[in-house]
Each structure stands twice: as structure tokens, then as C-alpha cells.
């Protein structure tokens, strides 16, 4: 068994100290590897940058020599040794759903960030013992004896984040005899009665969807922050969700965020944690695990994370449409859809998937993938006279791949869709998954099948609908965040990052669009801009063709034909 002892010396420093104990050493050299990324975020994290001072000792407390072979691989001279202790400290100062954070109130650890593993011994049991104050409680999905957690292997260890704190609020609900825990860390007053009612509803619907659950218990671990925040990370038996602000978690949009991210992450217990692409089975923690099926493991999950809230009646149709409209907006406002396919964007999350990156370069596997899932769902219903849907594809993925521990391939997805629908979907995948493409025509067709009106409402912001650029507040001024290609703004030389200081000579005071609207009767608008710390004067010319460059998608149920009502009800089922 590989053992770790974790403790703090000065909690305010954010450092967690780790003693790693390795027994049964029977080789001349021992290699210790720290993961370079974490499942759920498909980019390199380079966690070794947070490790301070590594020392190695034998069972006589004598210092042993080691060499660092690369950024996160250490090799120890272990000749003649039977047991080794490795000591190091990890800087835990990032509080989100997938990192590590330690201070005077809590120790929050995602072991994948800070637990070295012995190369060749990942399949052994791994144990973490915590030295913590007596009033601390530990929240984790691993078996627990006092302050000790035990995992069957390294994979289970790093799939099991934990929090130790004196300030944890907990409750649970049961579905099909399975306990689902709700555990909150941070300043908040969770309405457990309300939450348990809503969580029970979507949990029951998800288990009905898949026909069985993946495990015998599940933990929702909430890191509640004092400001607006939204982030979740999936694991087989648990999820960590960072959400805020704490004062708003029981109502309004923040509560909808709590429900949305929780339903999404629970769906992941099947899709990506149990059902995995061949490229990630097993995980290789040392390097990129490239895969082109992000539209499945993130896109399908995004689609059903929203839709199962509707199916379970936790969300009204209006609330669901709000989430779908957000996905549509992100699609139509992202000009990267013309340059990089969803499949290729999945591959390239490893390069720049979680930052804006170069304008117009890529699409988003979450939002684009969810729209692909919606279109597949409707088209399978249509092809089978409402007898089957995308759900049947997901269930087959679970039965044939997930439950058997077999990784699916790109072709597996196409073959299953063809099998379920009885129709060849190769052309659909070619057009919408593997080619840069606008989805508007196909989306309109699917909305028509369900009797949903898709309305393109011009943006209320003059800069967006007439001149083709978006801004964000930047103090008294406005900063350009996006420019539509070939729009008046694009032709004028205005680009992302430019800070607008004045309109027609009038200095801005948080009123950019007001002045732009005021001067709407003029054919030319003069902007004074700070561009890379240089003042530029830009002339905006109106588009004589009257093009609208950014619009807000609006969805409404119409159902004027009986067939549309039937289709809509079939779609609502799952």
C-alpha cells in the first residue's frame, strides 16, 4: 500500500505538507510521477509548479539521492532500500471545483494535483491520513476510518476529492435506495428541503434514463463563494461544484445555476466517467489524451444536463428555453464555427480550449456539442416515428462500452446512431461534426418538427446589431470584446481589446451605447480609441445593406399542427 500523510504547519500560508511512504521497495531505481492534467479539464495543468522542496529518506532517515527527469517525473536511487519516505509541500491557493485550497478554515484537496504515484504500482491500494484539528469533519466518497481515507488504486484516489473543515453543512436524500449527499462549505444557508425535492426529481429521471446507477452512493460537494461563480468537476461517485454568491444560492438565477451544474455533473457519472472514449481508457496522466469526441462527453452531457431538468419538471419550458437560447447565442455569436469543426475543436481543447484564444479560431464543444445532441435527438425521433431517440444511443453506449470497460471510438457513435435510427447519418456527421458549419438550417428544420418558433431578435445594443461589435464595461469606458468579420467595425479597423474613450468627441461615463444610439441618425460615427496604449481615431460607417451582425435567439412553443404536438410530447419524454 502507498501511504500519504497530509498536514499543515502554518494554515495561512496555503501550503499542505505531504509525507509519502513507499514500502516493499525491490528495485534499484524508483520513479515517481505527478499527473500533468486532471480528467474533466482537457488541457495540461502542470501541477508540479506548485511543489516546493522534495526530500527523500530511507527507513533509517538517511537522505537518498534523486534526479528530476522532466517537469513532473522524479527518479530515486533506491538500491538496497526496502522502504522510502518522500517529503514535499504543495501550494494550495486556488479555490474552484477542480483545484486545491488550504487555509485556516479548510483543507480541500483534489489528489490528482498533489499525489505522486510510483510508476508501475498504480494498481495498489493508496491511503491518505490527515492530521487535522479535532473539530474538523471530512467529506469524501472514499471509505473513511477516523482521519484516514483508503482507495483501491491510484485512479480511484485521484477521482476522490475531499474537504476537511469544521464548517460543513450536510444533508442527504435517497433515490432507489441510494444515498445522495448534499455538502456545503462556505458562507450560505442552504434550503435543504427545497433542494432535496428538486435534486430527487432530476436524480430519479437520470436513473430512469440510464436504467441503473453507476455506484452505491454519491456526493455533491459545494464550495460556496461570496461572489458570482460557476464551475463543476465530475467524478464517478461525487462532484465538486464551486458556486456563488452564497447569499443567493436558494433563489433566482443562482439557484438555477446550482440545479444546472448539478444535473450536468451527475450525468457525467455515466458519460465520461463510466462511458469513455478509447483515447482515455485508461487515462494517461503524463500527457495530452487527444480525442475528437468532446461533442459526446461534454456536448451530450450539456444537452441532457439542461433537458433532464425539463423532463423531471424541475424546470419549466420557459426556464429550459432560456438555457437553450444561451447555447444558440454562443453558437451564432462565435465566428469560429466557420473555421474549426466541433471534432477538431475537441482535439484542440488541449491547446487553448478554456481561454478565448485567437478570435474566430475554434468552436466550443459544450455548446456546439449540445446543439448537435439536440439535432440528433429530434432527427432520430423523426426517423423512427417517435419510437426511439438519442437516449437509446446513450443507453447502448453504457451497456456495450461503459459497463464492459471498453472505450468507444468516433465510428462507434456513428454506428450506434445509424443502428438506433435505421438511417445512415454519415452525411450529418460529415456536415455538422467534422466540418466547420453554421447550424441554422438544420436547427430550423428540427424546431419545425417540434412546433417551436425560432425567432431572430436583433440585439438591443446598437454596436452589435448595426456595427458588428460587442463590448464589455471597463470602468467608465467600454472595451471591445468581439468584432464580426466583414462588419462595419471590422472594416474600420476596430478590434478586440480596443478601449473606447469617446463617441463623436464626447467622453464616456459608462454610457457608450446611449451615445451610440443618440448619434444613430448620422451616417458616420467617430470613435476615440485606446489601442495598445496608443490613441486612434476610428470612423464607423453604417452598413448600407442593413445587415444584423448579432441577434438574440428567442424560442416559443407554437404547435399549430397535431403532428407537431405529438412530436413535442415524444421529445419531452426524455
Coordinates of C-alpha atoms in Angstrom, one line a residue:
X1 CA 0.0 0.0 0.0
X2 CA 1.2 3.5 -0.8
X3 CA 0.5 6.0 2.0
X4 CA 0.4 9.7 2.3
X5 CA 0.3 11.8 5.4
X6 CA -1.0 15.4 4.9
X7 CA -0.9 18.2 7.4
X8 CA -0.5 22.0 7.7
X9 CA 2.3 23.9 9.5
X10 CA 1.0 27.4 9.0
X11 CA -2.5 27.2 7.6
X12 CA -2.5 30.9 6.4
X13 CA 0.4 30.1 4.1
X14 CA -1.8 27.8 1.9
X15 CA 0.9 25.1 2.0
X16 CA -0.1 21.5 2.6
X17 CA 2.8 19.2 3.7
X18 CA 2.9 15.7 2.4
X19 CA 4.9 12.7 3.6
X20 CA 4.7 9.8 1.1
X21 CA 5.6 6.3 2.4
X22 CA 6.6 3.6 0.0
X23 CA 7.1 0.0 1.3
X24 CA 8.3 -3.2 -0.4
X25 CA 10.9 -1.4 -2.5
X26 CA 12.7 -4.1 -4.5
X27 CA 14.3 -2.2 -7.4
X28 CA 17.5 -0.1 -7.9
X29 CA 15.6 2.9 -9.1
X30 CA 12.2 4.2 -8.3
X31 CA 10.3 6.6 -10.5
X32 CA 7.6 9.0 -9.0
X33 CA 5.2 10.7 -11.4
X34 CA 2.9 13.6 -10.7
X35 CA -0.1 13.9 -13.1
X36 CA 0.2 16.7 -15.7
X37 CA -3.6 17.2 -16.1
X38 CA -6.9 16.2 -14.5
X39 CA -9.8 14.4 -16.1
X40 CA -12.7 16.8 -16.7
X41 CA -10.4 19.6 -17.9
X42 CA -8.8 18.7 -21.2
X43 CA -5.6 20.8 -21.0
X44 CA -2.3 20.4 -19.3
X45 CA -2.3 21.7 -15.7
X46 CA 1.4 21.3 -14.9
X47 CA 0.7 20.8 -11.2
X48 CA 4.3 20.3 -10.4
X49 CA 4.8 24.1 -10.5
X50 CA 3.1 24.1 -7.0
X51 CA 5.5 21.6 -5.4
X52 CA 8.1 23.0 -3.0
X53 CA 11.2 21.1 -1.9
X54 CA 11.3 17.4 -2.4
X55 CA 13.4 15.3 0.0
X56 CA 13.9 11.5 0.1
X57 CA 14.8 9.3 3.0
X58 CA 15.3 5.6 3.7
X59 CA 13.9 3.8 6.7
X60 CA 16.9 4.9 8.7
X61 CA 16.1 8.5 7.9
X62 CA 19.2 8.8 5.8
X63 CA 19.0 11.1 2.8
X64 CA 18.7 9.4 -0.6
X65 CA 19.7 10.9 -4.0
X66 CA 17.2 11.6 -6.7
X67 CA 17.1 13.1 -10.2
X68 CA 14.3 15.0 -11.8
X69 CA 13.9 13.6 -15.3
X70 CA 11.3 16.0 -16.6
X71 CA 8.9 18.6 -15.3
X72 CA 6.9 16.1 -13.2
X73 CA 8.9 12.9 -13.1
X74 CA 11.4 12.1 -10.3
X75 CA 13.9 9.1 -10.2
X76 CA 15.2 7.9 -6.8
X77 CA 18.3 5.9 -6.2
X78 CA 16.7 3.1 -4.3
X79 CA 19.4 0.4 -4.5
X80 CA 19.4 -1.7 -1.3
X81 CA 16.4 0.0 0.2
X82 CA 13.2 -1.7 1.5
X83 CA 11.2 1.4 2.4
X84 CA 11.3 5.0 1.3
X85 CA 9.8 8.3 2.6
X86 CA 9.4 11.3 0.3
X87 CA 8.5 14.7 1.8
X88 CA 7.3 17.7 -0.1
X89 CA 4.8 20.6 0.2
X90 CA 2.1 21.7 -2.2
X91 CA 0.9 25.3 -2.6
X92 CA -2.9 25.0 -2.4
X93 CA -4.2 28.5 -3.1
X94 CA -6.8 28.0 -5.9
X95 CA -10.4 27.7 -4.8
X96 CA -12.5 26.3 -7.7
X97 CA -14.1 22.9 -8.4
X98 CA -11.0 21.2 -9.6
X99 CA -8.0 22.5 -7.7
X100 CA -6.6 22.6 -4.1
X101 CA -7.1 25.1 -1.4
X102 CA -6.0 25.2 2.2
X103 CA -6.3 28.0 4.8
X104 CA -7.4 28.4 8.4
X105 CA -10.9 27.2 7.6
X106 CA -10.4 24.1 5.5
X107 CA -8.1 21.7 3.7
X108 CA -9.6 21.0 0.2
X109 CA -7.6 18.5 -1.9
X110 CA -8.0 17.1 -5.4
X111 CA -5.4 14.4 -5.0
X112 CA -4.6 14.4 -8.7
X113 CA -2.9 17.8 -8.2
X114 CA -0.5 16.8 -5.4
X115 CA -0.3 13.0 -5.0
X116 CA 2.8 11.4 -6.7
X117 CA 2.4 7.8 -7.8
X118 CA 5.0 5.1 -8.1
X119 CA 5.4 4.2 -11.7
X120 CA 4.3 0.5 -12.1
X121 CA 2.4 0.5 -8.8
X122 CA -0.8 2.5 -9.6
X123 CA -3.0 -0.6 -9.1
X124 CA -2.1 -1.0 -5.4
X125 CA -4.2 0.4 -2.6
X126 CA -3.5 4.1 -1.7
X127 CA -4.2 5.7 1.7
X128 CA -4.3 9.3 2.8
X129 CA -4.1 10.1 6.5
X130 CA -4.9 13.7 7.6
X131 CA -3.5 15.5 10.6
X132 CA -6.4 18.0 11.4
X133 CA -8.0 19.7 14.3
X134 CA -10.4 17.6 16.4
X135 CA -13.4 19.6 15.4
X136 CA -12.8 19.1 11.7
X137 CA -15.1 16.8 9.7
X138 CA -14.0 15.1 6.4
X139 CA -16.2 15.0 3.4
X140 CA -15.2 12.4 0.8
X141 CA -16.7 9.5 -1.2
X142 CA -13.8 7.1 -0.1
X143 CA -14.2 4.8 2.8
X144 CA -13.1 6.6 6.0
X145 CA -11.8 5.5 9.3
X146 CA -11.3 8.4 11.6
X147 CA -8.9 10.7 9.6
X148 CA -7.8 8.0 7.1
X149 CA -9.1 7.5 3.6
X150 CA -8.4 4.4 1.5
X151 CA -8.7 3.9 -2.3
X152 CA -8.4 0.6 -4.1
X153 CA -5.9 2.1 -6.6
X154 CA -4.4 5.4 -7.7
X155 CA -7.2 6.0 -10.3
X156 CA -9.9 5.9 -7.5
X157 CA -7.7 8.0 -5.3
X158 CA -7.5 10.9 -7.8
X159 CA -11.2 10.6 -8.6
X160 CA -12.0 11.3 -4.9
X161 CA -11.5 14.9 -3.9
X162 CA -12.1 15.7 -0.2
X163 CA -12.7 18.6 2.2
X164 CA -11.7 18.7 5.9
X165 CA -13.3 21.6 7.8
X166 CA -15.3 22.5 10.9
X167 CA -17.8 24.4 8.8
X168 CA -19.7 21.8 6.7
X169 CA -23.4 21.8 6.4
X170 CA -24.8 18.4 5.2
X171 CA -28.0 16.5 4.4
X172 CA -28.9 13.7 2.0
X173 CA -31.8 12.3 0.0
X174 CA -32.5 8.8 -1.3
X175 CA -33.4 7.5 -4.7
X176 CA -33.8 3.8 -5.4
X177 CA -32.2 3.1 -2.0
X178 CA -29.1 5.0 -3.0
X179 CA -27.9 7.9 -0.8
X180 CA -27.1 11.2 -2.4
X181 CA -25.3 13.7 -0.1
X182 CA -25.5 17.5 -0.2
X183 CA -22.5 19.0 1.5
X184 CA -21.8 22.7 1.6
X185 CA -18.6 24.5 2.6
X186 CA -18.6 28.3 2.8
X187 CA -20.9 31.1 4.0
X188 CA -24.5 30.1 2.9
X189 CA -27.9 29.0 4.3
X190 CA -28.9 26.1 2.0
X191 CA -32.6 25.4 1.8
X192 CA -32.2 21.6 2.1
X193 CA -36.0 20.9 1.9
X194 CA -36.3 22.7 -1.4
X195 CA -33.0 21.3 -2.8
X196 CA -33.8 17.7 -1.8
X197 CA -37.1 17.9 -3.6
X198 CA -35.6 19.2 -6.8
X199 CA -32.4 17.1 -6.7
X200 CA -34.5 14.0 -6.1
X201 CA -36.6 14.7 -9.1
X202 CA -33.8 15.1 -11.6
X203 CA -31.8 12.2 -10.0
X204 CA -34.7 9.9 -10.4
X205 CA -35.1 10.9 -14.0
X206 CA -31.5 10.3 -14.7
X207 CA -31.5 6.8 -13.3
X208 CA -34.7 6.1 -15.3
X209 CA -32.9 7.4 -18.4
X210 CA -29.9 5.1 -17.9
X211 CA -31.9 2.3 -16.3
X212 CA -29.4 1.9 -13.4
X213 CA -26.9 4.0 -11.4
X214 CA -23.1 3.7 -11.6
X215 CA -22.4 3.3 -7.9
X216 CA -23.8 2.8 -4.4
X217 CA -23.6 6.4 -3.2
X218 CA -23.0 9.9 -4.5
X219 CA -21.7 13.2 -3.0
X220 CA -22.5 16.7 -4.2
X221 CA -19.7 18.8 -2.6
X222 CA -20.3 22.5 -2.9
X223 CA -17.6 25.1 -2.4
X224 CA -19.7 28.2 -1.9
X225 CA -18.0 31.5 -2.7
X226 CA -19.0 35.1 -1.7
X227 CA -19.1 36.3 -5.3
X228 CA -20.7 35.2 -8.6
X229 CA -19.0 31.9 -9.7
X230 CA -19.9 28.8 -11.6
X231 CA -17.8 25.7 -12.0
X232 CA -18.2 22.0 -11.6
X233 CA -16.0 18.9 -12.0
X234 CA -17.2 15.4 -12.4
X235 CA -16.2 12.1 -10.7
X236 CA -17.8 8.7 -10.6
X237 CA -19.1 8.9 -7.0
X238 CA -19.0 12.6 -6.5
X239 CA -18.8 16.1 -7.9
X240 CA -17.3 19.3 -6.6
X241 CA -19.2 22.4 -7.5
X242 CA -17.9 25.9 -6.9
X243 CA -20.8 28.4 -6.9
X244 CA -21.7 31.8 -5.7
X245 CA -22.6 34.2 -4.3
X246 CA -23.5 32.4 -1.1
X247 CA -26.4 34.7 -0.2
X248 CA -28.2 33.9 -3.4
X249 CA -28.0 30.1 -3.7
X250 CA -31.6 29.4 -2.8
X251 CA -33.3 31.6 -5.4
X252 CA -33.3 33.2 -8.8
X253 CA -30.6 32.6 -11.4
X254 CA -28.0 31.4 -8.8
X255 CA -30.3 28.6 -7.7
X256 CA -30.9 27.7 -11.4
X257 CA -27.1 27.6 -11.8
X258 CA -27.0 25.2 -8.8
X259 CA -29.5 22.9 -10.4
X260 CA -28.0 23.2 -13.9
X261 CA -24.4 22.4 -12.9
X262 CA -25.5 19.6 -10.5
X263 CA -27.7 17.9 -13.1
X264 CA -24.8 18.2 -15.6
X265 CA -22.2 16.7 -13.3
X266 CA -24.4 13.8 -12.2
X267 CA -24.9 12.9 -15.9
X268 CA -21.2 12.7 -16.2
X269 CA -21.1 9.8 -13.7
X270 CA -22.2 7.8 -16.7
X271 CA -21.0 9.8 -19.6
X272 CA -17.2 10.2 -19.5
X273 CA -16.5 8.7 -16.0
X274 CA -18.0 5.3 -16.9
X275 CA -18.5 5.6 -20.6
X276 CA -15.2 6.8 -22.0
X277 CA -13.6 7.3 -25.4
X278 CA -10.9 4.7 -26.3
X279 CA -8.3 7.5 -26.2
X280 CA -9.0 7.9 -22.4
X281 CA -9.3 4.3 -21.3
X282 CA -7.1 4.1 -19.4
X283 CA -6.2 7.7 -18.6
X284 CA -2.6 8.6 -19.3
X285 CA -1.9 11.3 -16.7
X286 CA 1.5 12.2 -18.1
X287 CA 0.4 13.8 -21.4
X288 CA -2.5 15.0 -23.6
X289 CA -5.2 12.4 -24.2
X290 CA -6.4 13.7 -27.6
X291 CA -9.9 12.7 -28.7
X292 CA -12.4 14.1 -31.3
X293 CA -15.5 13.1 -29.4
X294 CA -15.8 16.0 -27.0
X295 CA -19.2 16.7 -28.5
X296 CA -20.3 13.4 -26.9
X297 CA -18.7 13.5 -23.5
X298 CA -19.3 17.2 -23.0
X299 CA -21.9 18.1 -25.6
X300 CA -24.3 15.3 -24.9
X301 CA -23.9 15.9 -21.2
X302 CA -24.6 19.7 -21.6
X303 CA -27.7 18.9 -23.6
X304 CA -29.1 16.4 -21.1
X305 CA -27.9 18.4 -18.1
X306 CA -30.4 21.0 -19.2
X307 CA -33.1 18.8 -20.7
X308 CA -33.5 16.4 -17.8
X309 CA -34.3 19.3 -15.6
X310 CA -37.2 20.0 -18.0
X311 CA -38.1 16.3 -18.3
X312 CA -38.2 16.0 -14.5
X313 CA -40.4 19.1 -14.2
X314 CA -37.8 20.9 -12.1
X315 CA -37.5 23.5 -14.9
X316 CA -40.5 24.9 -16.8
X317 CA -40.4 25.1 -20.6
X318 CA -39.6 28.8 -20.3
X319 CA -36.6 28.1 -18.0
X320 CA -35.4 25.4 -20.3
X321 CA -35.7 27.6 -23.3
X322 CA -33.6 30.2 -21.5
X323 CA -30.7 27.7 -21.3
X324 CA -31.2 26.6 -24.9
X325 CA -31.2 30.2 -26.1
X326 CA -27.9 30.7 -24.3
X327 CA -26.4 27.8 -26.3
X328 CA -27.8 29.2 -29.5
X329 CA -26.5 32.6 -28.8
X330 CA -23.0 31.3 -28.2
X331 CA -23.2 29.4 -31.5
X332 CA -24.4 32.3 -33.6
X333 CA -22.0 34.8 -31.9
X334 CA -19.0 32.5 -32.4
X335 CA -17.5 33.0 -35.9
X336 CA -15.0 30.2 -35.1
X337 CA -17.8 27.9 -36.3
X338 CA -16.7 28.7 -39.9
X339 CA -13.1 27.8 -39.2
X340 CA -12.8 24.8 -37.0
X341 CA -15.2 21.8 -36.7
X342 CA -16.5 20.6 -33.4
X343 CA -14.5 17.4 -33.7
X344 CA -11.3 19.4 -34.3
X345 CA -12.1 21.8 -31.5
X346 CA -12.4 18.8 -29.2
X347 CA -8.9 17.8 -30.2
X348 CA -7.6 21.3 -29.7
X349 CA -9.0 21.9 -26.2
X350 CA -5.6 20.7 -25.2
X351 CA -4.1 23.8 -26.8
X352 CA -6.5 26.6 -25.9
X353 CA -9.8 25.2 -25.1
X354 CA -10.5 27.1 -21.9
X355 CA -9.4 30.6 -22.8
X356 CA -10.8 32.9 -25.5
X357 CA -7.7 32.5 -27.6
X358 CA -7.3 33.8 -31.1
X359 CA -10.5 35.3 -32.4
X360 CA -12.6 33.3 -34.8
X361 CA -10.4 30.2 -34.4
X362 CA -12.5 27.5 -32.8
X363 CA -15.9 26.4 -31.5
X364 CA -17.0 25.3 -28.1
X365 CA -17.5 21.5 -27.5
X366 CA -20.0 22.2 -24.7
X367 CA -22.4 24.5 -26.5
X368 CA -21.9 23.2 -30.1
X369 CA -22.0 19.7 -28.9
X370 CA -25.3 20.3 -27.1
X371 CA -26.8 21.6 -30.3
X372 CA -25.6 18.6 -32.2
X373 CA -27.2 16.4 -29.5
X374 CA -30.5 18.3 -29.9
X375 CA -30.5 17.9 -33.6
X376 CA -29.6 14.2 -33.4
X377 CA -32.4 13.7 -30.8
X378 CA -35.0 15.2 -33.0
X379 CA -33.8 13.6 -36.2
X380 CA -33.8 10.1 -34.6
X381 CA -37.3 10.7 -33.3
X382 CA -38.3 11.7 -36.8
X383 CA -36.7 8.7 -38.4
X384 CA -38.3 6.2 -36.0
X385 CA -41.8 7.7 -35.8
X386 CA -41.1 8.8 -32.2
X387 CA -40.2 5.3 -31.1
X388 CA -36.5 6.0 -30.4
X389 CA -34.3 9.0 -29.5
X390 CA -30.8 9.9 -28.7
X391 CA -31.4 8.4 -25.3
X392 CA -31.3 4.9 -26.9
X393 CA -27.9 5.7 -28.3
X394 CA -26.7 6.7 -24.8
X395 CA -28.1 3.6 -23.2
X396 CA -26.3 1.4 -25.8
X397 CA -23.1 3.2 -25.1
X398 CA -23.5 2.4 -21.4
X399 CA -24.4 -1.2 -22.0
X400 CA -21.9 -2.1 -24.7
X401 CA -19.0 0.1 -23.7
X402 CA -19.3 1.7 -20.2
X403 CA -20.4 -1.4 -18.2
X404 CA -17.8 -3.6 -20.0
X405 CA -14.9 -1.1 -19.6
X406 CA -14.4 -0.8 -23.3
X407 CA -13.6 2.6 -24.9
X408 CA -15.8 3.8 -27.8
X409 CA -14.4 5.3 -31.0
X410 CA -15.6 8.0 -33.3
X411 CA -17.0 5.4 -35.6
X412 CA -18.9 3.7 -32.6
X413 CA -21.0 6.8 -32.2
X414 CA -22.0 7.0 -35.9
X415 CA -22.7 3.2 -36.0
X416 CA -24.9 3.4 -32.9
X417 CA -26.9 6.4 -34.3
X418 CA -27.4 4.5 -37.6
X419 CA -28.4 1.4 -35.7
X420 CA -31.0 3.1 -33.5
X421 CA -32.4 5.3 -36.2
X422 CA -32.3 2.8 -39.1
X423 CA -31.0 5.7 -41.2
X424 CA -27.5 6.4 -42.4
X425 CA -26.3 9.6 -40.6
X426 CA -22.9 9.7 -42.2
X427 CA -23.7 12.9 -44.0
X428 CA -25.0 14.6 -40.9
X429 CA -21.7 13.8 -39.0
X430 CA -19.7 14.9 -42.0
X431 CA -21.5 18.3 -42.2
X432 CA -22.0 19.2 -38.6
X433 CA -19.4 17.3 -36.6
X434 CA -16.4 17.1 -38.9
X435 CA -16.8 20.3 -40.9
X436 CA -16.9 24.0 -39.9
X437 CA -20.5 24.7 -40.3
X438 CA -23.4 27.0 -39.4
X439 CA -26.2 25.0 -37.8
X440 CA -29.1 27.4 -38.7
X441 CA -30.8 25.5 -41.5
X442 CA -30.7 22.2 -39.7
X443 CA -31.8 23.8 -36.4
X444 CA -34.7 25.4 -38.1
X445 CA -35.8 22.1 -39.5
X446 CA -35.6 20.5 -36.1
X447 CA -37.5 23.3 -34.4
X448 CA -40.2 23.0 -37.1
X449 CA -40.7 19.3 -36.3
X450 CA -41.4 20.1 -32.7
X451 CA -43.5 23.1 -33.4
X452 CA -41.1 25.6 -31.9
X453 CA -40.8 29.1 -33.3
X454 CA -37.2 30.2 -33.7
X455 CA -37.1 34.0 -33.7
X456 CA -34.0 36.1 -34.5
X457 CA -34.4 39.2 -32.4
X458 CA -32.0 42.0 -33.2
X459 CA -29.7 42.9 -30.2
X460 CA -30.8 46.0 -28.3
X461 CA -27.2 47.2 -28.4
X462 CA -26.7 49.4 -31.4
X463 CA -23.0 48.5 -31.6
X464 CA -23.9 44.8 -32.0
X465 CA -26.8 44.8 -34.5
X466 CA -25.7 47.7 -36.7
X467 CA -21.9 47.9 -36.5
X468 CA -21.0 44.4 -35.7
X469 CA -19.0 44.5 -32.4
X470 CA -19.6 43.7 -28.8
X471 CA -18.2 45.5 -25.7
X472 CA -17.8 44.9 -22.0
X473 CA -17.7 47.5 -19.3
X474 CA -14.2 48.7 -18.4
X475 CA -14.6 51.4 -15.8
X476 CA -16.1 54.5 -17.4
X477 CA -15.2 53.2 -20.8
X478 CA -16.1 50.2 -22.9
X479 CA -13.7 47.6 -24.2
X480 CA -14.3 45.7 -27.4
X481 CA -14.6 42.0 -26.8
X482 CA -15.6 40.7 -30.3
X483 CA -15.8 42.1 -33.8
X484 CA -17.9 40.3 -36.5
X485 CA -15.8 39.6 -39.6
X486 CA -16.5 42.0 -42.5
X487 CA -18.8 44.2 -40.4
X488 CA -18.5 48.0 -40.4
X489 CA -16.4 47.7 -37.2
X490 CA -14.1 45.1 -38.8
X491 CA -13.7 47.3 -41.9
X492 CA -13.0 50.4 -39.8
X493 CA -10.0 48.7 -38.0
X494 CA -11.7 48.3 -34.6
X495 CA -10.7 45.0 -32.9
X496 CA -10.9 43.0 -29.7
X497 CA -9.0 44.7 -26.8
X498 CA -9.6 48.3 -28.1
X499 CA -10.9 50.6 -25.3
X500 CA -13.4 53.2 -26.5
X501 CA -12.9 56.5 -24.8
X502 CA -15.2 58.9 -26.6
X503 CA -18.0 59.0 -29.2
X504 CA -18.1 62.0 -31.6
X505 CA -15.8 63.8 -29.1
X506 CA -17.9 63.1 -26.0
X507 CA -16.0 61.4 -23.2
X508 CA -17.7 58.2 -22.0
X509 CA -19.1 57.8 -18.5
X510 CA -20.5 54.2 -18.6
X511 CA -22.9 55.3 -21.3
X512 CA -21.3 54.1 -24.6
X513 CA -24.4 52.6 -26.2
X514 CA -26.6 55.5 -25.1
X515 CA -24.4 57.9 -27.1
X516 CA -24.1 55.5 -30.0
X517 CA -27.9 55.3 -30.1
X518 CA -28.2 59.1 -29.8
X519 CA -26.0 59.5 -32.9
X520 CA -27.8 56.8 -34.8
X521 CA -29.2 59.3 -37.3
X522 CA -25.7 60.0 -38.6
X523 CA -24.0 58.1 -41.4
X524 CA -20.6 58.3 -39.7
X525 CA -19.6 57.8 -36.1
X526 CA -16.2 58.9 -34.8
X527 CA -14.7 56.8 -32.0
X528 CA -11.7 57.8 -30.0
X529 CA -9.9 54.5 -29.0
X530 CA -7.0 53.4 -26.8
X531 CA -5.5 50.6 -28.9
X532 CA -2.4 49.0 -27.3
X533 CA -1.8 52.3 -25.4
X534 CA -2.0 54.4 -28.5
X535 CA -4.8 56.8 -29.3
X536 CA -6.6 56.0 -32.5
X537 CA -9.5 57.8 -34.2
X538 CA -11.8 55.4 -36.0
X539 CA -14.6 56.2 -38.4
X540 CA -17.6 53.9 -38.3
X541 CA -19.6 53.8 -41.5
X542 CA -23.1 52.4 -41.5
X543 CA -23.8 49.2 -43.4
X544 CA -25.9 50.3 -46.3
X545 CA -27.4 46.8 -46.7
X546 CA -28.8 46.9 -43.2
X547 CA -27.2 43.6 -42.1
X548 CA -27.7 42.5 -38.5
X549 CA -24.5 41.0 -37.1
X550 CA -25.5 39.8 -33.7
X551 CA -29.0 38.7 -32.8
X552 CA -30.7 37.1 -29.8
X553 CA -32.4 33.7 -30.4
X554 CA -35.9 33.5 -29.0
X555 CA -37.8 30.2 -28.7
X556 CA -41.6 29.8 -28.3
X557 CA -43.8 26.8 -28.5
X558 CA -46.2 27.1 -31.4
X559 CA -47.5 23.6 -32.1
X560 CA -50.1 24.6 -34.7
X561 CA -50.3 21.1 -36.2
X562 CA -51.3 18.0 -34.4
X563 CA -48.2 16.1 -35.6
X564 CA -46.0 18.8 -34.0
X565 CA -47.8 18.3 -30.7
X566 CA -47.2 14.6 -30.9
X567 CA -43.5 15.1 -31.8
X568 CA -43.1 17.7 -29.0
X569 CA -44.6 15.3 -26.4
X570 CA -42.3 12.5 -27.6
X571 CA -39.3 14.8 -27.3
X572 CA -40.3 15.8 -23.8
X573 CA -40.3 12.2 -22.6
X574 CA -36.5 12.1 -22.3

